[in-house]
Short mmCIF file of C-alpha atoms and ligand atoms in Angstrom, two decimals:
data_model
loop_
_atom_site.label_atom_id
_atom_site.label_comp_id
_atom_site.label_asym_id
_atom_site.label_seq_id
_atom_site.Cartn_x
_atom_site.Cartn_y
_atom_site.Cartn_z
CA MET W 182 87.19 48.18 86.42
CA SER W 183 87.74 46.75 82.94
CA GLU W 184 85.23 47.15 80.15
CA VAL W 185 84.43 43.93 78.33
CA SER W 186 81.80 43.06 75.77
CA LEU W 187 80.00 39.79 75.46
CA CYS W 188 77.71 38.79 72.66
CA GLY W 189 74.08 38.22 73.51
CA GLN W 190 73.12 34.58 73.75
CA GLU W 191 71.32 34.62 70.45
CA GLY W 192 73.79 36.61 68.39
CA GLN W 193 72.18 39.96 69.00
CA GLN W 194 74.15 43.10 69.69
CA ALA W 195 76.31 43.06 72.76
CA LEU W 196 75.45 44.31 76.20
CA ARG W 197 78.30 45.96 78.11
CA PHE W 198 79.52 44.38 81.32
CA PRO W 199 81.72 46.77 83.35
CA TRP W 200 83.16 43.95 85.46
CA ASP W 201 84.60 40.93 83.70
CA SER W 202 84.15 38.74 86.74
CA ALA W 203 81.86 38.53 89.75
CA PRO W 204 83.09 38.70 93.36
CA GLU W 205 83.91 35.31 94.86
CA LYS W 206 80.91 33.75 96.55
CA GLY W 207 80.40 35.43 99.90
CA ASP W 208 82.48 38.47 98.89
CA VAL W 209 81.36 42.04 98.26
CA ARG W 210 82.32 44.70 95.71
CA GLU W 211 81.37 48.39 95.68
CA VAL W 212 79.60 49.11 92.35
CA ALA W 213 78.61 52.72 93.08
CA GLU W 214 79.30 54.93 96.07
CA GLY W 215 77.68 53.20 99.06
CA VAL W 216 76.18 50.36 96.94
CA PHE W 217 77.79 46.96 97.47
CA TRP W 218 77.26 43.82 95.38
CA LEU W 219 77.22 40.63 97.51
CA ARG W 220 77.51 37.31 95.67
CA MET W 221 75.46 34.85 97.75
CA PRO W 222 75.75 31.11 96.99
CA LEU W 223 72.64 29.07 96.04
CA PRO W 224 72.41 25.27 96.21
CA PHE W 225 71.25 24.87 92.56
CA ALA W 226 72.55 24.80 89.01
CA LEU W 227 71.98 28.56 89.13
CA ASP W 228 74.57 28.73 91.88
CA HIS W 229 74.35 32.33 93.06
CA ILE W 230 72.15 35.35 93.62
CA ASN W 231 73.32 38.96 93.69
CA LEU W 232 72.24 40.89 96.77
CA TYR W 233 72.80 44.63 97.17
CA LEU W 234 73.82 46.34 100.40
CA LEU W 235 73.11 50.06 100.72
CA ARG W 236 75.05 52.18 103.17
CA HIS W 237 73.08 54.48 105.47
CA GLU W 238 74.36 56.98 108.04
CA GLN W 239 73.20 54.76 110.90
CA GLY W 240 73.69 51.32 109.42
CA TRP W 241 72.72 49.28 106.35
CA VAL W 242 69.75 48.52 104.13
CA ILE W 243 69.72 45.11 102.44
CA VAL W 244 68.06 44.32 99.10
CA ASP W 245 67.07 40.61 98.98
CA THR W 246 68.40 37.90 101.27
CA GLY W 247 69.36 34.53 99.74
CA MET W 248 68.02 31.09 100.69
CA PRO W 249 67.47 29.78 104.23
CA THR W 250 70.61 27.59 104.21
CA ASP W 251 73.43 27.30 106.74
CA GLU W 252 75.85 28.46 104.05
CA ALA W 253 73.86 31.67 103.45
CA ARG W 254 73.60 32.41 107.18
CA LYS W 255 77.36 31.98 107.47
CA VAL W 256 77.93 34.45 104.65
CA TRP W 257 75.68 36.98 106.39
CA GLU W 258 77.60 36.52 109.67
CA GLY W 259 80.80 37.36 107.78
CA VAL W 260 79.24 40.46 106.20
CA MET W 261 77.92 41.68 109.55
CA THR W 262 81.31 41.62 111.23
CA GLY W 263 83.19 42.56 108.04
CA LEU W 264 81.67 45.21 105.78
CA PHE W 265 78.97 46.20 108.26
CA ALA W 266 81.54 46.53 111.07
CA ASP W 267 78.83 45.53 113.54
CA GLN W 268 76.57 48.40 112.48
CA PRO W 269 72.91 47.35 112.43
CA VAL W 270 70.68 46.38 109.53
CA LEU W 271 68.03 49.12 109.45
CA ALA W 272 65.68 47.58 106.88
CA VAL W 273 65.38 44.71 104.43
CA ILE W 274 63.86 45.40 101.02
CA CYS W 275 62.57 42.38 99.09
CA THR W 276 62.13 42.61 95.31
CA HIS W 277 59.78 39.59 95.16
CA PHE W 278 58.66 36.53 97.06
CA HIS W 279 60.76 33.81 95.37
CA TYR W 280 62.68 31.80 97.94
CA ASP W 281 66.16 32.81 96.72
CA HIS W 282 65.20 36.46 97.31
CA ALA W 283 62.97 36.16 100.40
CA GLY W 284 64.37 33.06 102.12
CA LEU W 285 66.02 34.87 105.04
CA LEU W 286 63.65 37.83 105.39
CA ALA W 287 62.22 36.66 108.72
CA TRP W 288 65.65 35.66 110.05
CA LEU W 289 67.19 39.07 109.30
CA SER W 290 64.14 41.03 110.40
CA ASP W 291 63.92 39.13 113.73
CA ARG W 292 67.61 39.48 114.38
CA PHE W 293 67.70 43.26 113.93
CA LYS W 294 64.04 43.92 114.79
CA CYS W 295 63.97 45.91 111.58
CA PRO W 296 61.17 46.41 109.04
CA VAL W 297 60.72 44.47 105.82
CA TYR W 298 59.73 46.53 102.78
CA MET W 299 57.94 44.81 99.91
CA THR W 300 54.84 45.18 97.78
CA CYS W 301 51.52 43.83 99.02
CA GLY W 302 51.30 41.30 96.18
CA GLU W 303 54.70 39.84 97.01
CA PHE W 304 54.11 39.75 100.77
CA GLN W 305 50.84 37.87 100.33
CA SER W 306 52.43 35.49 97.84
CA LEU W 307 54.85 34.34 100.54
CA SER W 308 52.05 32.41 102.23
CA LEU W 309 50.02 31.64 99.11
CA HIS W 310 52.81 29.77 97.34
CA ASN W 311 54.41 28.03 100.31
CA PRO W 312 54.10 24.22 99.94
CA LYS W 313 51.57 22.84 102.41
CA GLY W 314 53.08 19.36 102.55
CA ASP W 315 54.74 16.73 100.40
CA GLU W 316 51.59 15.42 98.71
CA PRO W 317 50.37 17.26 95.62
CA ASN W 318 46.80 18.56 95.86
CA TRP W 319 44.07 17.53 93.38
CA ALA W 320 44.19 20.90 91.61
CA PHE W 321 47.89 20.45 90.88
CA LEU W 322 47.39 16.95 89.50
CA GLN W 323 44.43 18.10 87.43
CA LEU W 324 46.39 21.00 85.92
CA TYR W 325 49.29 18.79 84.79
CA ARG W 326 46.98 16.04 83.52
CA ARG W 327 44.99 18.61 81.55
CA ALA W 328 48.29 19.91 80.18
CA GLY W 329 48.87 16.41 78.80
CA VAL W 330 51.83 15.47 81.02
CA SER W 331 52.13 11.70 81.46
CA GLU W 332 51.73 10.09 84.89
CA ALA W 333 55.45 9.23 84.82
CA GLY W 334 56.24 12.89 84.08
CA ILE W 335 54.00 14.07 86.92
CA GLU W 336 55.74 11.62 89.27
CA GLN W 337 59.07 13.31 88.47
CA ILE W 338 57.65 16.81 88.88
CA VAL W 339 55.93 16.28 92.26
CA PRO W 340 59.08 16.05 94.46
CA THR W 341 60.38 19.32 93.01
CA ILE W 342 57.46 21.29 94.43
CA SER W 343 57.52 19.71 97.87
CA ARG W 344 61.17 20.30 98.73
CA SER W 345 61.49 21.96 102.11
CA SER W 346 63.88 24.55 100.63
CA PHE W 347 60.83 26.06 98.94
CA SER W 348 59.30 27.01 102.25
CA VAL W 349 59.99 30.51 103.34
CA GLU W 350 59.30 31.77 106.82
CA GLN W 351 57.10 34.82 106.56
CA PRO W 352 58.05 37.97 108.53
CA HIS W 353 55.52 39.10 111.16
CA SER W 354 54.81 42.38 109.41
CA TYR W 355 55.88 44.47 106.47
CA ARG W 356 55.81 48.01 105.14
CA ARG W 357 54.20 48.32 101.78
CA LEU W 358 56.06 49.43 98.67
CA ARG W 359 54.06 50.99 95.85
CA ASP W 360 54.97 51.92 92.31
CA ALA W 361 56.58 55.38 92.02
CA GLN W 362 57.16 55.64 95.78
CA LEU W 363 60.40 57.41 96.75
CA LEU W 364 62.79 55.96 99.33
CA ARG W 365 65.67 57.94 100.77
CA ILE W 366 68.49 55.64 101.84
CA GLY W 367 71.58 57.45 103.05
CA SER W 368 72.25 60.32 100.67
CA ARG W 369 70.52 58.65 97.73
CA GLN W 370 66.90 58.68 96.61
CA TRP W 371 65.45 55.55 95.01
CA ARG W 372 62.17 55.28 93.11
CA VAL W 373 60.19 52.04 93.26
CA VAL W 374 59.40 50.66 89.80
CA VAL W 375 56.90 47.80 89.90
CA GLY W 376 56.73 45.09 87.25
CA ALA W 377 54.71 41.87 86.92
CA GLY W 378 54.62 38.57 85.07
CA HIS W 379 57.58 36.83 86.69
CA SER W 380 55.92 37.43 90.06
CA PRO W 381 52.79 39.40 90.95
CA GLU W 382 54.18 42.79 91.97
CA HIS W 383 57.95 42.82 91.61
CA ALA W 384 59.77 45.90 92.94
CA CYS W 385 62.85 47.37 91.23
CA LEU W 386 64.73 50.37 92.64
CA TYR W 387 65.83 53.22 90.38
CA SER W 388 68.21 56.04 91.27
CA GLU W 389 67.76 58.82 88.72
CA GLU W 390 70.62 60.89 90.09
CA ASP W 391 73.18 58.10 89.82
CA GLN W 392 71.59 56.16 86.94
CA LEU W 393 71.33 52.87 88.82
CA LEU W 394 68.62 50.24 88.53
CA ILE W 395 68.45 47.38 91.03
CA SER W 396 66.40 45.14 88.80
CA GLY W 397 65.86 41.91 90.79
CA ASP W 398 64.63 39.25 88.35
CA GLN W 399 62.68 41.77 86.27
CA VAL W 400 65.66 42.28 83.92
CA LEU W 401 68.51 39.78 83.75
CA PRO W 402 71.33 40.03 81.20
CA ARG W 403 71.38 36.52 79.73
CA ILE W 404 68.81 34.32 81.44
CA THR W 405 65.18 34.96 80.55
CA SER W 406 63.15 35.11 83.75
CA SER W 407 60.41 32.51 84.01
CA VAL W 408 56.89 33.61 83.13
CA CYS W 409 54.81 30.69 84.32
CA ILE W 410 51.35 29.42 85.02
CA THR W 411 51.12 27.73 88.39
CA VAL W 412 48.32 25.85 90.09
CA THR W 413 47.41 28.95 92.10
CA GLU W 414 45.82 30.59 89.05
CA PRO W 415 45.68 28.29 86.00
CA ASP W 416 43.88 30.83 83.78
CA ALA W 417 46.13 33.81 84.54
CA ASN W 418 47.80 35.76 81.74
CA PRO W 419 51.23 36.59 83.21
CA LEU W 420 52.83 36.99 79.78
CA LEU W 421 50.61 39.99 79.02
CA GLU W 422 51.71 41.54 82.32
CA TRP W 423 55.35 40.72 81.58
CA LEU W 424 55.29 42.29 78.10
CA ASP W 425 53.54 45.38 79.53
CA SER W 426 56.23 45.63 82.21
CA LEU W 427 58.99 45.50 79.58
CA LYS W 428 57.33 48.46 77.84
CA ARG W 429 57.10 50.40 81.09
CA LEU W 430 60.75 49.74 81.93
CA ARG W 431 61.71 51.23 78.57
CA GLN W 432 60.67 54.61 80.00
CA LEU W 433 63.82 54.49 82.12
CA PRO W 434 66.95 55.85 80.43
CA ASP W 435 69.13 53.44 78.48
CA SER W 436 72.16 54.84 80.32
CA VAL W 437 71.38 53.12 83.65
CA LEU W 438 73.75 50.60 85.15
CA VAL W 439 71.51 47.56 85.65
CA LEU W 440 72.22 45.69 88.89
CA PRO W 441 70.48 42.32 88.34
CA ALA W 442 69.82 39.48 90.79
CA HIS W 443 71.75 36.96 88.70
CA GLU W 444 74.89 37.10 86.52
CA ARG W 445 76.68 40.47 86.29
CA PRO W 446 75.77 44.20 86.24
CA PHE W 447 75.46 45.57 82.72
CA TYR W 448 74.71 48.52 80.47
CA GLY W 449 72.23 48.18 77.61
CA LEU W 450 68.82 48.18 79.30
CA HIS W 451 66.82 48.98 76.15
CA LYS W 452 68.68 46.39 74.08
CA ARG W 453 68.01 43.75 76.70
CA LEU W 454 64.32 44.68 76.93
CA SER W 455 64.06 44.25 73.15
CA GLN W 456 65.78 40.86 73.35
CA LEU W 457 63.37 39.69 76.04
CA GLN W 458 60.36 40.84 74.06
CA GLN W 459 61.63 39.11 70.91
CA HIS W 460 62.26 35.90 72.84
CA HIS W 461 58.57 35.66 73.75
CA GLU W 462 57.40 36.77 70.32
CA ARG W 463 59.38 33.89 68.79
CA HIS W 464 57.68 31.45 71.18
CA LEU W 465 54.26 32.85 70.27
CA GLU W 466 55.05 32.58 66.56
CA THR W 467 56.25 28.96 66.90
CA LEU W 468 53.05 28.02 68.72
CA THR W 469 50.76 29.84 66.30
CA LYS W 470 52.34 28.00 63.35
CA ALA W 471 52.27 24.61 65.07
CA LEU W 472 48.67 24.90 66.23
CA ARG W 473 47.31 24.47 62.71
CA GLU W 474 47.15 20.91 64.07
CA PRO W 475 45.63 20.49 67.54
CA LEU W 476 48.20 19.95 70.30
CA THR W 477 48.25 19.35 74.02
CA ALA W 478 50.26 21.79 76.16
CA GLU W 479 52.87 19.07 76.68
CA GLU W 480 53.22 18.58 72.92
CA ALA W 481 53.52 22.34 72.51
CA ARG W 482 56.11 22.37 75.32
CA ALA W 483 58.29 19.94 73.37
CA LEU W 484 58.44 22.49 70.52
CA LEU W 485 59.61 25.32 72.79
CA PHE W 486 61.79 23.52 75.33
CA THR W 487 63.82 20.54 74.19
CA ARG W 488 66.38 20.35 76.99
CA ILE W 489 64.59 18.92 80.03
CA ARG W 490 67.17 17.69 82.54
CA ASN W 491 64.92 16.93 85.49
CA GLY W 492 61.46 17.30 87.02
CA PHE W 493 62.05 20.95 87.91
CA ASP W 494 62.92 21.85 84.31
CA HIS W 495 59.78 20.02 83.22
CA LEU W 496 57.62 21.88 85.77
CA MET W 497 58.91 25.26 84.60
CA ALA W 498 58.72 24.41 80.88
CA VAL W 499 55.08 23.30 81.11
CA GLY W 500 54.23 26.38 83.20
CA GLU W 501 55.89 28.67 80.67
CA THR W 502 54.20 26.96 77.70
CA LEU W 503 50.81 27.36 79.40
CA ALA W 504 51.56 31.07 79.92
CA HIS W 505 52.12 31.49 76.17
CA LEU W 506 49.00 29.46 75.33
CA ASN W 507 46.88 31.51 77.76
CA PHE W 508 48.19 34.70 76.14
CA LEU W 509 47.21 33.44 72.68
CA MET W 510 43.78 32.43 73.99
CA GLU W 511 43.12 35.88 75.42
CA GLU W 512 44.19 37.40 72.12
CA GLY W 513 41.52 35.24 70.47
CA ILE W 514 44.16 33.47 68.32
CA VAL W 515 43.94 30.06 69.99
CA ARG W 516 41.11 28.08 71.53
CA ARG W 517 41.18 25.08 73.79
CA GLU W 518 38.73 22.33 74.54
CA LEU W 519 38.69 19.64 77.16
CA VAL W 520 38.81 16.22 75.54
CA GLY W 521 38.50 13.59 78.24
CA GLU W 522 40.93 14.78 80.92
CA VAL W 523 43.20 16.70 78.57
CA TRP W 524 43.09 20.18 77.00
CA ARG W 525 43.60 20.34 73.26
CA TYR W 526 44.69 23.65 71.76
CA SER W 527 44.10 24.73 68.18
CA LEU W 528 43.85 27.92 66.14
CA ALA W 529 40.58 29.75 66.70
CA GLN W 530 38.32 30.17 63.69
CA THR W 531 38.00 33.73 62.41
CA ASN W 532 35.54 35.71 64.51
CA GLU W 533 35.40 32.94 67.05
CA GLN W 534 35.72 34.26 70.56
CA SER W 535 37.50 31.55 72.49
CA VAL W 536 37.61 33.30 75.83
CA GLY W 537 35.34 35.72 77.56
CA SER W 538 32.01 34.81 76.02
CA PRO W 539 29.31 34.01 78.57
CA GLU W 540 29.08 30.42 77.33
CA ASP W 541 32.75 29.72 77.87
CA ILE W 542 33.90 29.91 81.45
CA HIS W 543 37.16 28.13 80.75
CA LEU W 544 36.09 24.65 81.83
ZN1 ZN E 771 62.32 35.24 90.78
#
């Protein structure tokens, strides 16, 4: 196990990565006694997800599953006859409902007739966010038009939300995880640490005794997890929840080995939490300065995200910009008004309450 240092993406102090490379896709590596890191391939630019396999006296507990692809199922078949040596899967824990984490929950649970553990918010989101067909609904079109996205832009975005790979088969039942709950898996005790903002009720697992944190997408070493508005709740304030979660995670010791869902395990939790907070603060500052002149969300998006490669990037960038604008509105810093079909955002006047007054119900 070699110790290498890499600079943070934005020139900040380095995090420490104990392994200088990841396992080959489909391979496993033991990162702590009885904790195995499985590199599962994904069919995207982000070409992998890290899954964690926890040894138990009578079998195995899996944390997250990968996507419902033939390639992923093949990898699982290899793990079952290889590392698992035909011992059963006793339970599947899911950090959050996103399809790269939850895609094979039902398949694994049906195969082993084993329980799925996840929070209530994530379990319910599995059905709430599943695409209902290939045609966008009126609420989706209205949201992106109000954000100021052109019809041509919307046309590029629409196919990205109707891809069948987004649909996740929901397990028949689940066992609920709650914040601070203790799980004993093999000889190790894990505490559930719930965060929000990237998804509604994201579960991380923390082992105090061995200083391990399986962090899902709640803390990633280099990528910043998306914090997005979606059509499901256009007036939500996920960024407030995300920033609160970063503060709560800081209560865990800095000495933990963070086992993230993407990239590589690392040390430097507190440093990374600071970097993530600063990333969003910079976005908020950029918007506050720019909104001396009224802007649409799409115009604001162009200030924050310049590299848009495809419709999916555009979808996420608009969603993330709206999350920052909603945050500033709830802080009373920014107001928005509907001009024709499009929202225009500007700085709120002093003492003006842009949100929450009885007259303004966010129309
Ligand atoms: Zn995610």
